[in-house]
PDB file of C-alpha atoms and ligand atoms in Angstrom:
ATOM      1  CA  UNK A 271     110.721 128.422  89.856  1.00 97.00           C
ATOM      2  CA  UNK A 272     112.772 127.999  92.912  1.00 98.00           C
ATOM      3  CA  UNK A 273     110.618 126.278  95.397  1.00 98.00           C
ATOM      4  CA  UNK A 274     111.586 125.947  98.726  1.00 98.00           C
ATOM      5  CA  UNK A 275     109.843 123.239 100.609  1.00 98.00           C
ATOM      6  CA  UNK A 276     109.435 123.325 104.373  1.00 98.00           C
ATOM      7  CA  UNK A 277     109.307 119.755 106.264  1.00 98.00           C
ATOM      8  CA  UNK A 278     111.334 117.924 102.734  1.00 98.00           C
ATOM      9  CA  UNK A 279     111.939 115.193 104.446  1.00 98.00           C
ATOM     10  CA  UNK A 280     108.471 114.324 105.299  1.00 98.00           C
ATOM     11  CA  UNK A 281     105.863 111.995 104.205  1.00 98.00           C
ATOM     12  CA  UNK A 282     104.204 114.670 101.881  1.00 98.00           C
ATOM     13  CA  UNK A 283     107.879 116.603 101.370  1.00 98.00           C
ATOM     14  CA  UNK A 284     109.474 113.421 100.219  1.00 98.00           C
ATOM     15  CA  UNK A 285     106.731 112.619  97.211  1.00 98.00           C
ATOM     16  CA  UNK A 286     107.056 116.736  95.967  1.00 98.00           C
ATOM     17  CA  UNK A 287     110.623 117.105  95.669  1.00 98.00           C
ATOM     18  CA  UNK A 288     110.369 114.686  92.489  1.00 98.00           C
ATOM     19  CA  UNK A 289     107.655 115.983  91.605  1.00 98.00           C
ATOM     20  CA  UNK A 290     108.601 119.845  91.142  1.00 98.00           C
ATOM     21  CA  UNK A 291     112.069 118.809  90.055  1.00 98.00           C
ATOM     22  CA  UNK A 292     110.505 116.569  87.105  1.00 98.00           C
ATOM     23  CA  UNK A 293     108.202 120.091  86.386  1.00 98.00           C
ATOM     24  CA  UNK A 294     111.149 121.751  85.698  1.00 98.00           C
ATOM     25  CA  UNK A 295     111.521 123.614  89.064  1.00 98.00           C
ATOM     26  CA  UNK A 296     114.307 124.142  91.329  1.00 98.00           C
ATOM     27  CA  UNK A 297     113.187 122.625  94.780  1.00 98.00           C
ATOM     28  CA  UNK A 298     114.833 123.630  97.875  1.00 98.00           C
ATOM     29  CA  UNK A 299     114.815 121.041 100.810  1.00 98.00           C
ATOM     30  CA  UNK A 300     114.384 122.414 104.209  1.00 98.00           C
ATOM     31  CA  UNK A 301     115.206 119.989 106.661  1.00 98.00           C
ATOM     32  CA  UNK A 302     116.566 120.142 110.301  1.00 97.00           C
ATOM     33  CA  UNK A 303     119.618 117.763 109.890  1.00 97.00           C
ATOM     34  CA  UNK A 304     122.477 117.453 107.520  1.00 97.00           C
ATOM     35  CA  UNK A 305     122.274 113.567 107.868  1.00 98.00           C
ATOM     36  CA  UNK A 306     118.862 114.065 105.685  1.00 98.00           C
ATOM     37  CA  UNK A 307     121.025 115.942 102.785  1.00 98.00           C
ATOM     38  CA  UNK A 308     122.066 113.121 100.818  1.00 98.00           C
ATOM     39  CA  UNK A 309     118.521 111.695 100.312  1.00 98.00           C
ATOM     40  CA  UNK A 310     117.637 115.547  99.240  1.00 98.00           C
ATOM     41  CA  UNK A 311     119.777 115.459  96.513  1.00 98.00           C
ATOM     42  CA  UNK A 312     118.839 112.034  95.931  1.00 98.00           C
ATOM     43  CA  UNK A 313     115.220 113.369  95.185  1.00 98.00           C
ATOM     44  CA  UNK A 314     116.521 116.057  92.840  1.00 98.00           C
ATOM     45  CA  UNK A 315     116.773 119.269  95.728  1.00 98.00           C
ATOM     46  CA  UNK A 316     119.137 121.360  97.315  1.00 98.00           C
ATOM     47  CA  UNK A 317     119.321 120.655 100.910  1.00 98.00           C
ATOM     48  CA  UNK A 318     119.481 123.866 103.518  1.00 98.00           C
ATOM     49  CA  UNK A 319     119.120 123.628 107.170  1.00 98.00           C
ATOM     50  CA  UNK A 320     116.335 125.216 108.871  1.00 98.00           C
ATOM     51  CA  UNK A 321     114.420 124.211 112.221  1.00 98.00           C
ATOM     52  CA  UNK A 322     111.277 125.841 112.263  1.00 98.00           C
ATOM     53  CA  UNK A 323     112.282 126.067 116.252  1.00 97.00           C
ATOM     54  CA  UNK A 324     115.172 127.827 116.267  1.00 96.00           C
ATOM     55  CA  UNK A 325     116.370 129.427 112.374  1.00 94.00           C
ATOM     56  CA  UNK A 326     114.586 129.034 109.392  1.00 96.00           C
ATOM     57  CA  UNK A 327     114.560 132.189 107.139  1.00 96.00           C
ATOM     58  CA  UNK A 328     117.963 131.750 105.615  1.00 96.00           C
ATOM     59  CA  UNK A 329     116.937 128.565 104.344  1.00 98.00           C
ATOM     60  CA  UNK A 330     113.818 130.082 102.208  1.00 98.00           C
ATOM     61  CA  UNK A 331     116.436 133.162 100.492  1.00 95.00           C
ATOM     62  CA  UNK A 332     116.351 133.023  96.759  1.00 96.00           C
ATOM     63  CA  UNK A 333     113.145 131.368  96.722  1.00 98.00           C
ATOM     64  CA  UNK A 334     110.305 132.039  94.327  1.00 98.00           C
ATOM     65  CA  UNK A 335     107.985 130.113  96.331  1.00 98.00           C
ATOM     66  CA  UNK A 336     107.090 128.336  99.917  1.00 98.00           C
ATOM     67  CA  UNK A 337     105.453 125.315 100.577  1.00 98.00           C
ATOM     68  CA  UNK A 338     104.680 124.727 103.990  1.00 98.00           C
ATOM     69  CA  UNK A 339     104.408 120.616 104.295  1.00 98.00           C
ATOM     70  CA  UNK A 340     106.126 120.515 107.876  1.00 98.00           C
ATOM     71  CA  UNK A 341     104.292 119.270 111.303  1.00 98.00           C
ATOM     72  CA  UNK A 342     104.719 118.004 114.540  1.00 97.00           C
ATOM     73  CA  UNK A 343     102.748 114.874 114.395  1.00 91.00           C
ATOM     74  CA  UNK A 344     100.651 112.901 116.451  1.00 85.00           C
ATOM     75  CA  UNK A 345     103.036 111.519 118.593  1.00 90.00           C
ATOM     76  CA  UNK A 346     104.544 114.706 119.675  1.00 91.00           C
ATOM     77  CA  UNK A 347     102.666 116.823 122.752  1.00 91.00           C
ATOM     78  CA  UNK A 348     100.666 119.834 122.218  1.00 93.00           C
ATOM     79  CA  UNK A 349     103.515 122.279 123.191  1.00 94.00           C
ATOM     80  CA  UNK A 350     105.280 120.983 119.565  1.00 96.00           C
ATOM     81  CA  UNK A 351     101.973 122.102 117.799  1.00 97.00           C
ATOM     82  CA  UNK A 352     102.237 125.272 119.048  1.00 97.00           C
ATOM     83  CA  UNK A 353     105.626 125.876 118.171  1.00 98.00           C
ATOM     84  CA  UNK A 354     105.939 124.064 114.594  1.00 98.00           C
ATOM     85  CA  UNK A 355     102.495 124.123 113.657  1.00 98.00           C
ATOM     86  CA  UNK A 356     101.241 127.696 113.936  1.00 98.00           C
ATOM     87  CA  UNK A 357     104.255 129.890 115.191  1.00 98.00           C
ATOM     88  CA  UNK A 358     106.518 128.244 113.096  1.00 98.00           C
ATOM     89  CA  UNK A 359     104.465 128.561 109.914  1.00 98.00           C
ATOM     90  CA  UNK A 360     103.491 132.085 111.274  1.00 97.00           C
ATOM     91  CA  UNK A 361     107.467 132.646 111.295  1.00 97.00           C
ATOM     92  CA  UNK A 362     107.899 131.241 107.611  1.00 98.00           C
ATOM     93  CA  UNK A 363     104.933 133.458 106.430  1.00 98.00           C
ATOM     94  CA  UNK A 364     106.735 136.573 108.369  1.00 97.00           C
ATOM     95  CA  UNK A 365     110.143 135.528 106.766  1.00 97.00           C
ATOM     96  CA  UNK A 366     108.581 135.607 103.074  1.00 97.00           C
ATOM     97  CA  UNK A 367     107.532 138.809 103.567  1.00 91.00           C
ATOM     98  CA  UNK A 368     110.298 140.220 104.512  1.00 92.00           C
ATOM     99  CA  UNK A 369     112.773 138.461 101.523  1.00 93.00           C
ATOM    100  CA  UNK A 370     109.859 139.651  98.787  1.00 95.00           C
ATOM    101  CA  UNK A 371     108.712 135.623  98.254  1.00 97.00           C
ATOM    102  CA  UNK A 372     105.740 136.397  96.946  1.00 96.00           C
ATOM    103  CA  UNK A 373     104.186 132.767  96.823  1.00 98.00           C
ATOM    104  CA  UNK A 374     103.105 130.290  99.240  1.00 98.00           C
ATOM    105  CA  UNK A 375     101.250 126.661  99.443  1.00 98.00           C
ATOM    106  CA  UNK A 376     100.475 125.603 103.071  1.00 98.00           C
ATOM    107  CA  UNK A 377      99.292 122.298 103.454  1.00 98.00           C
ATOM    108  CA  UNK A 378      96.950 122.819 106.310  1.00 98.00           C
ATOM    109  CA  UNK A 379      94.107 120.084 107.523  1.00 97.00           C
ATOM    110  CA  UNK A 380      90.409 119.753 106.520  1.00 97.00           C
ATOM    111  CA  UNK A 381      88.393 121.376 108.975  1.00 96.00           C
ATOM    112  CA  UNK A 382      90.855 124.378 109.753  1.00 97.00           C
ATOM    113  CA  UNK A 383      88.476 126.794 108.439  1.00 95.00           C
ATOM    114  CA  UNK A 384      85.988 126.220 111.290  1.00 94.00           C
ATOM    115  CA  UNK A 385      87.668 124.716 114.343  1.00 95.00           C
ATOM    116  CA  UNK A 386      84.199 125.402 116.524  1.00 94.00           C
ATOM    117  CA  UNK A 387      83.112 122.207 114.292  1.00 90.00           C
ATOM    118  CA  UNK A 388      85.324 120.080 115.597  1.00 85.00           C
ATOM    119  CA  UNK A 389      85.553 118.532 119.126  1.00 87.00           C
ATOM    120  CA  UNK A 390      87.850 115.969 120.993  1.00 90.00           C
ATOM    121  CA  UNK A 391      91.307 115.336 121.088  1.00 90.00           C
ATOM    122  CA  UNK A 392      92.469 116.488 117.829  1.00 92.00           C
ATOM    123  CA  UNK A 393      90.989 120.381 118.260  1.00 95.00           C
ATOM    124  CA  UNK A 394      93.958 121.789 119.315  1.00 95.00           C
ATOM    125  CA  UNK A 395      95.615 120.879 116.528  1.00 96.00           C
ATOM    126  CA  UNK A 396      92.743 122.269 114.248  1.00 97.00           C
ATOM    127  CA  UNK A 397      93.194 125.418 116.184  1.00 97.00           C
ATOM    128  CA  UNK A 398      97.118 125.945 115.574  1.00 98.00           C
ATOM    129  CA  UNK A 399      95.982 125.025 112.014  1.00 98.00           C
ATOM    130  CA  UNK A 400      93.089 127.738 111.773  1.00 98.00           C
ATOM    131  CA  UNK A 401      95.925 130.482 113.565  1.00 98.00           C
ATOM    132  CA  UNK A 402      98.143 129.981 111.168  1.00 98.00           C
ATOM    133  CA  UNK A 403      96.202 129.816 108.044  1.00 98.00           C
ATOM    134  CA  UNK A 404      94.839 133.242 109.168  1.00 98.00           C
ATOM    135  CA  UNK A 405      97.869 134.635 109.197  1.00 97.00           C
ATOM    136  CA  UNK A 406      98.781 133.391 105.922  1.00 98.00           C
ATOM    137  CA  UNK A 407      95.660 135.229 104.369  1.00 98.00           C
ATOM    138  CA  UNK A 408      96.059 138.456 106.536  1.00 97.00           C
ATOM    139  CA  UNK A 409      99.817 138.543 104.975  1.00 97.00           C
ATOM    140  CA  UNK A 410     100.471 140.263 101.676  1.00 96.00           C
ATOM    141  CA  UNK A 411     101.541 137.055 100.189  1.00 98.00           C
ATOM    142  CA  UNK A 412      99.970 135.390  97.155  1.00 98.00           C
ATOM    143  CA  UNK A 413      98.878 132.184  99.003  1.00 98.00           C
ATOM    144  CA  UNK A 414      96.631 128.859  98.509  1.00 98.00           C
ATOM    145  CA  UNK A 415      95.908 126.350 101.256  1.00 98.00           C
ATOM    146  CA  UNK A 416      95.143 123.244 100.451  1.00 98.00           C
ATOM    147  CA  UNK A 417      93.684 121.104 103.376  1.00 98.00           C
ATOM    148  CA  UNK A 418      93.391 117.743 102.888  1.00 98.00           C
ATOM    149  CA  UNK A 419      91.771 115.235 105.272  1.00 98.00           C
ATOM    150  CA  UNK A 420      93.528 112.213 106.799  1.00 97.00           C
ATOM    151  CA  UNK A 421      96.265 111.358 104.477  1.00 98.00           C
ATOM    152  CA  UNK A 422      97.726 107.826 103.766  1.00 98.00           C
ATOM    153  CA  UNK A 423     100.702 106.101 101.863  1.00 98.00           C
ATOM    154  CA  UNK A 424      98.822 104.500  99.346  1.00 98.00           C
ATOM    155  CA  UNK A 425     100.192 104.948  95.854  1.00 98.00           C
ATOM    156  CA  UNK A 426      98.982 107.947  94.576  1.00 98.00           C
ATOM    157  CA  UNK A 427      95.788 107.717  92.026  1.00 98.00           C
ATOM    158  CA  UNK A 428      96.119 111.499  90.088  1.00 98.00           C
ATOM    159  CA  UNK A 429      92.798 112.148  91.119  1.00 98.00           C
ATOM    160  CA  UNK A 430      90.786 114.284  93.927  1.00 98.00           C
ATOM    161  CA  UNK A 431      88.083 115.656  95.291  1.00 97.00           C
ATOM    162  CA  UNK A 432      88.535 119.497  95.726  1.00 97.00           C
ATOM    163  CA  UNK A 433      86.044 121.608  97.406  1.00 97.00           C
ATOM    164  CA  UNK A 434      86.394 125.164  97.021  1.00 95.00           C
ATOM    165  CA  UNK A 435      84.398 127.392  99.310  1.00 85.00           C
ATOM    166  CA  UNK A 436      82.668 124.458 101.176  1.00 88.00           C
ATOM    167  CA  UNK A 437      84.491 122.122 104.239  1.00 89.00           C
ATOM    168  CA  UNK A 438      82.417 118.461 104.013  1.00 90.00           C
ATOM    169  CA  UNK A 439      82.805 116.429 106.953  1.00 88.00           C
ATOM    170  CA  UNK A 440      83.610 113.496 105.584  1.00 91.00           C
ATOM    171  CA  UNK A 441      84.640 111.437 102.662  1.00 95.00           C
ATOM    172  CA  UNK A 442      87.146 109.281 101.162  1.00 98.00           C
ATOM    173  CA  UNK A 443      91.439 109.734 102.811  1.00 98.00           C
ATOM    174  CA  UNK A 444      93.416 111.056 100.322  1.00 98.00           C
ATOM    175  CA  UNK A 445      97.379 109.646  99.905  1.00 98.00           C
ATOM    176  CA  UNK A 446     100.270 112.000 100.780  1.00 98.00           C
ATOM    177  CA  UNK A 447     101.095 111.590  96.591  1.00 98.00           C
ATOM    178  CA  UNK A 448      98.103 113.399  95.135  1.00 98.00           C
ATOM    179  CA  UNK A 449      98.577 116.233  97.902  1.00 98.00           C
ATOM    180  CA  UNK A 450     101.937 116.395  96.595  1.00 98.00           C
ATOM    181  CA  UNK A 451     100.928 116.851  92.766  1.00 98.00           C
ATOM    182  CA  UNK A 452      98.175 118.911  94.156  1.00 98.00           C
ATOM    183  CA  UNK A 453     100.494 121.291  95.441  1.00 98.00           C
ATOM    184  CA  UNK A 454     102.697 121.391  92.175  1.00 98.00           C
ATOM    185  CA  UNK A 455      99.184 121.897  89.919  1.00 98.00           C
ATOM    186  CA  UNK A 456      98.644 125.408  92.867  1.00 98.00           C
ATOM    187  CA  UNK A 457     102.266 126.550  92.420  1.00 98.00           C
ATOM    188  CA  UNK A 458     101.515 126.426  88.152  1.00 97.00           C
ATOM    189  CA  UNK A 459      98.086 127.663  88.223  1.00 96.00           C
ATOM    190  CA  UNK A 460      97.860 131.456  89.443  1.00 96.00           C
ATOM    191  CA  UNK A 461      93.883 131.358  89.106  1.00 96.00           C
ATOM    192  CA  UNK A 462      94.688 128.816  93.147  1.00 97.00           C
ATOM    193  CA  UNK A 463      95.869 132.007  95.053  1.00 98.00           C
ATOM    194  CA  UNK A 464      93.293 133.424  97.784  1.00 97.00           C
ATOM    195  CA  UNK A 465      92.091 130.199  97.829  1.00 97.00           C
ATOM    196  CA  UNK A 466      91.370 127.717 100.963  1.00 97.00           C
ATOM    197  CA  UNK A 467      90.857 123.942  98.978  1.00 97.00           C
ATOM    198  CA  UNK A 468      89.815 120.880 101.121  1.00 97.00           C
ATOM    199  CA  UNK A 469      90.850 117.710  99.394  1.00 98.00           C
ATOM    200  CA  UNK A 470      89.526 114.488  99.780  1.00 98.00           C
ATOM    201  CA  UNK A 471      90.327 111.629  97.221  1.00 98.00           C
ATOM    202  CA  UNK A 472      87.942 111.723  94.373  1.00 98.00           C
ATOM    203  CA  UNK A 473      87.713 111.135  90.517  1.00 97.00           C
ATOM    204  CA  UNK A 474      88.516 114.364  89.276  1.00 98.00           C
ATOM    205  CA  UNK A 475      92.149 114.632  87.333  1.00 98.00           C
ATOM    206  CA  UNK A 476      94.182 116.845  89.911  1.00 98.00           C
ATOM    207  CA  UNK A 477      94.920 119.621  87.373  1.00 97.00           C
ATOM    208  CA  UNK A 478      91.797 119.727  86.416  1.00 96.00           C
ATOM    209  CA  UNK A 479      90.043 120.030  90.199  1.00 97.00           C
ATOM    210  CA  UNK A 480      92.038 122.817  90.109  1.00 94.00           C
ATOM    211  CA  UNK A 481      91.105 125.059  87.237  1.00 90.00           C
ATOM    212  CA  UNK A 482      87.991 125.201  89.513  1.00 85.00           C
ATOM    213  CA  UNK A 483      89.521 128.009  91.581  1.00 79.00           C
ATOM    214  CA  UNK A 484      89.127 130.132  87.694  1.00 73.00           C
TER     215      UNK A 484
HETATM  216  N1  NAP B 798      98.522 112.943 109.036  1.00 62.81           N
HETATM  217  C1  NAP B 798      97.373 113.322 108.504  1.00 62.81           C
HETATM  218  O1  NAP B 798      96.441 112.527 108.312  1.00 62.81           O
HETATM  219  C2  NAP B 798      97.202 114.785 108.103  1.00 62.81           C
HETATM  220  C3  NAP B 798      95.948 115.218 107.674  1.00 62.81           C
HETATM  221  C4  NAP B 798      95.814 116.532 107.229  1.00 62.81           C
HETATM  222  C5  NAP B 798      96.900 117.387 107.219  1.00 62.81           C
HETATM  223  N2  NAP B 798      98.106 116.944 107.679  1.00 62.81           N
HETATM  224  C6  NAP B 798      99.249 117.908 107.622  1.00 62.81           C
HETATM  225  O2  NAP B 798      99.971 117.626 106.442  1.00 62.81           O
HETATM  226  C7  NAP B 798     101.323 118.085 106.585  1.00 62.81           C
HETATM  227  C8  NAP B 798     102.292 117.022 106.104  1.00 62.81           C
HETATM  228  O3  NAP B 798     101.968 115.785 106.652  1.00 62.81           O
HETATM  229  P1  NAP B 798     103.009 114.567 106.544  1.00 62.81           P
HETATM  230  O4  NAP B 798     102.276 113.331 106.873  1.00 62.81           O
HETATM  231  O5  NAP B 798     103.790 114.683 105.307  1.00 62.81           O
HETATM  232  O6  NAP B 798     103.953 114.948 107.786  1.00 62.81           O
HETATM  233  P2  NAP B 798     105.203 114.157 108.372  1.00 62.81           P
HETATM  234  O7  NAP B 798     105.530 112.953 107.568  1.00 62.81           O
HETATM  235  O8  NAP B 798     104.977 114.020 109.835  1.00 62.81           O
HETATM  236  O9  NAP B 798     106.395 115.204 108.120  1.00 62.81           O
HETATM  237  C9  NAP B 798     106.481 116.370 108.836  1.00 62.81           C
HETATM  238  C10 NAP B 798     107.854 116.963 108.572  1.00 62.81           C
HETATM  239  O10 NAP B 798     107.959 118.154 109.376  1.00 62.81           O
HETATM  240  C11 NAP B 798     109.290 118.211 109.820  1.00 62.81           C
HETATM  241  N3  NAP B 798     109.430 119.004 111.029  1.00 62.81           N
HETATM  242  C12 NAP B 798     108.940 118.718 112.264  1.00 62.81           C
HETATM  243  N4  NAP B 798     109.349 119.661 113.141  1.00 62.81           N
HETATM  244  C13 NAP B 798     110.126 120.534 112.439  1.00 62.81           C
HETATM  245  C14 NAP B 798     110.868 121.682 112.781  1.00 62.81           C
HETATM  246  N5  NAP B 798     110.910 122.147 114.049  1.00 62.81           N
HETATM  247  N6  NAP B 798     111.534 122.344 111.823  1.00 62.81           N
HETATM  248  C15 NAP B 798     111.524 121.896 110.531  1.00 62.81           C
HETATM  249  N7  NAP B 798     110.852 120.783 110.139  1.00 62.81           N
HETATM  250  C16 NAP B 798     110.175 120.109 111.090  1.00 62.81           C
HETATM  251  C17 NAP B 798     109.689 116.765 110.093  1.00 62.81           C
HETATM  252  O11 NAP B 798     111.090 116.690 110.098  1.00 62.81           O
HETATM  253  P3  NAP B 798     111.897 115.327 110.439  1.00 62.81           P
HETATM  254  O12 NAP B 798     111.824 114.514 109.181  1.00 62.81           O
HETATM  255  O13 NAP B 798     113.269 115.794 110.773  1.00 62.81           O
HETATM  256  O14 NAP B 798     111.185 114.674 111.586  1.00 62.81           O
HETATM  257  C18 NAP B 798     109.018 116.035 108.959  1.00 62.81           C
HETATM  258  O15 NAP B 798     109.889 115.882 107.866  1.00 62.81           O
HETATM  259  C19 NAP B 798     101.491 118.452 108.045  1.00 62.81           C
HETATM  260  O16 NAP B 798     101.405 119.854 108.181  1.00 62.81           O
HETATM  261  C20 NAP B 798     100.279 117.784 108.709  1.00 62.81           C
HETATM  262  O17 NAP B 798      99.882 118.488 109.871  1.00 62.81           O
HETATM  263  C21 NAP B 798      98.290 115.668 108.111  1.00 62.81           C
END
């Protein structure tokens, strides 16, 4: 499959371009500047330019698949969130439609399915998160969010806590590497799509949280 990834060069992009290319895909790296191609390629993708800003559609042509990874961060002022986090996911959703790419991961953030229960600083962000998974679901595209909570760069363990269905407040962080192979098991496991997964980190093999969503 030809999987074109959406923030490549990021801390979650960076772990799943290995990871699809090792499954046998074809992983497209969208990133917003050619001095990030070589480490692309380096990580077994095709690098294509696309700002979620300004263009990003004809990076995401040919593609069999979408995963949204990109983000603002924290350091970054609310107007960023707005603009990368929902509209510019909002835009890649749009763009899929319109090319027939019928699949798409978005890595969202636990507790985007009910901003109203969270409070503080970091609701705005839960809000661009909630915005944009909606549109995701309202679009005709096979999709599967997975929302994992605070993520970290600890070496990856295989293993997770998925909750299908159900949003618990809190738990264990999860490292950026077993989103990453979470996102690879969604892409190869049809049974994912319609389905809004928060991940924590857990015992259960990743492949096999997922064959929950059957
Ligand atoms: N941090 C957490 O604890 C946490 C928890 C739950 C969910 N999440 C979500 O998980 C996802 C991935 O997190 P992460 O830690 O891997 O993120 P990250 O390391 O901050 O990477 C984000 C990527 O998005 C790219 N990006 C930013 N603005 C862009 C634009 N206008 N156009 C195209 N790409 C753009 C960045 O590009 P550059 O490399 O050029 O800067 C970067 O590569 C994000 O959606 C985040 O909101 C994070």
């Amino acid at each position: 499959m030809n999987v074109a990834v959406i923030g490549a060069n990021g801390g979650i992009g960076r772990r799943l371009l290995p990871r699809l290319d090792q499954a046998g895909h074809d992983p497209i790296g969208v990133v917003r500047s050619d001095e990030q191609f070589d480490a692309i390629r380096e990580r077994g993708g095709e690098p294509r330019l696309g700002d979620l800003e300004e263009e990003v559609a004809p990076a995401l042509e040919g593609a069999d698949a979408v995963v949204f990874t990109a983000g603002a961060g924290g350091s970054t002022g609310w107007d960023k969130t707005i603009l990368v986090d929902l509209w510019g996911a909002e835009r890649a959703v749009t763009a899929c439609a319109e090319f027939g790419i019928d699949r798409f991961v978005m890595v969202s953030s636990r507790g985007a399915g009910d901003p109203e229960s969270r409070q503080g600083p970091i609701k705005p962000y839960i809000v661009a998160k909630h915005v944009a998974d909606r549109s995701l679901q309202r679009s005709p595209l096979e999709e599967t969010i997975l929302r994992p909570t605070r993520l970290t760069d600890e070496e990856g363990t295989g293993r997770v806590a998925a909750h299908f269905g159900t949003d618990p407040e809190t738990g264990p962080p999860i490292p950026r590497d077993d989103v990453a192979q979470a996102v690879v098991a969604c892409l190869e496991n049809k049974d994912t799509v319609g389905h809004a997964v928060t991940l924590y980190g857990g015992d259960t093999p990743i492949e096999e949280a997922m064959q929950e969503a059957s």
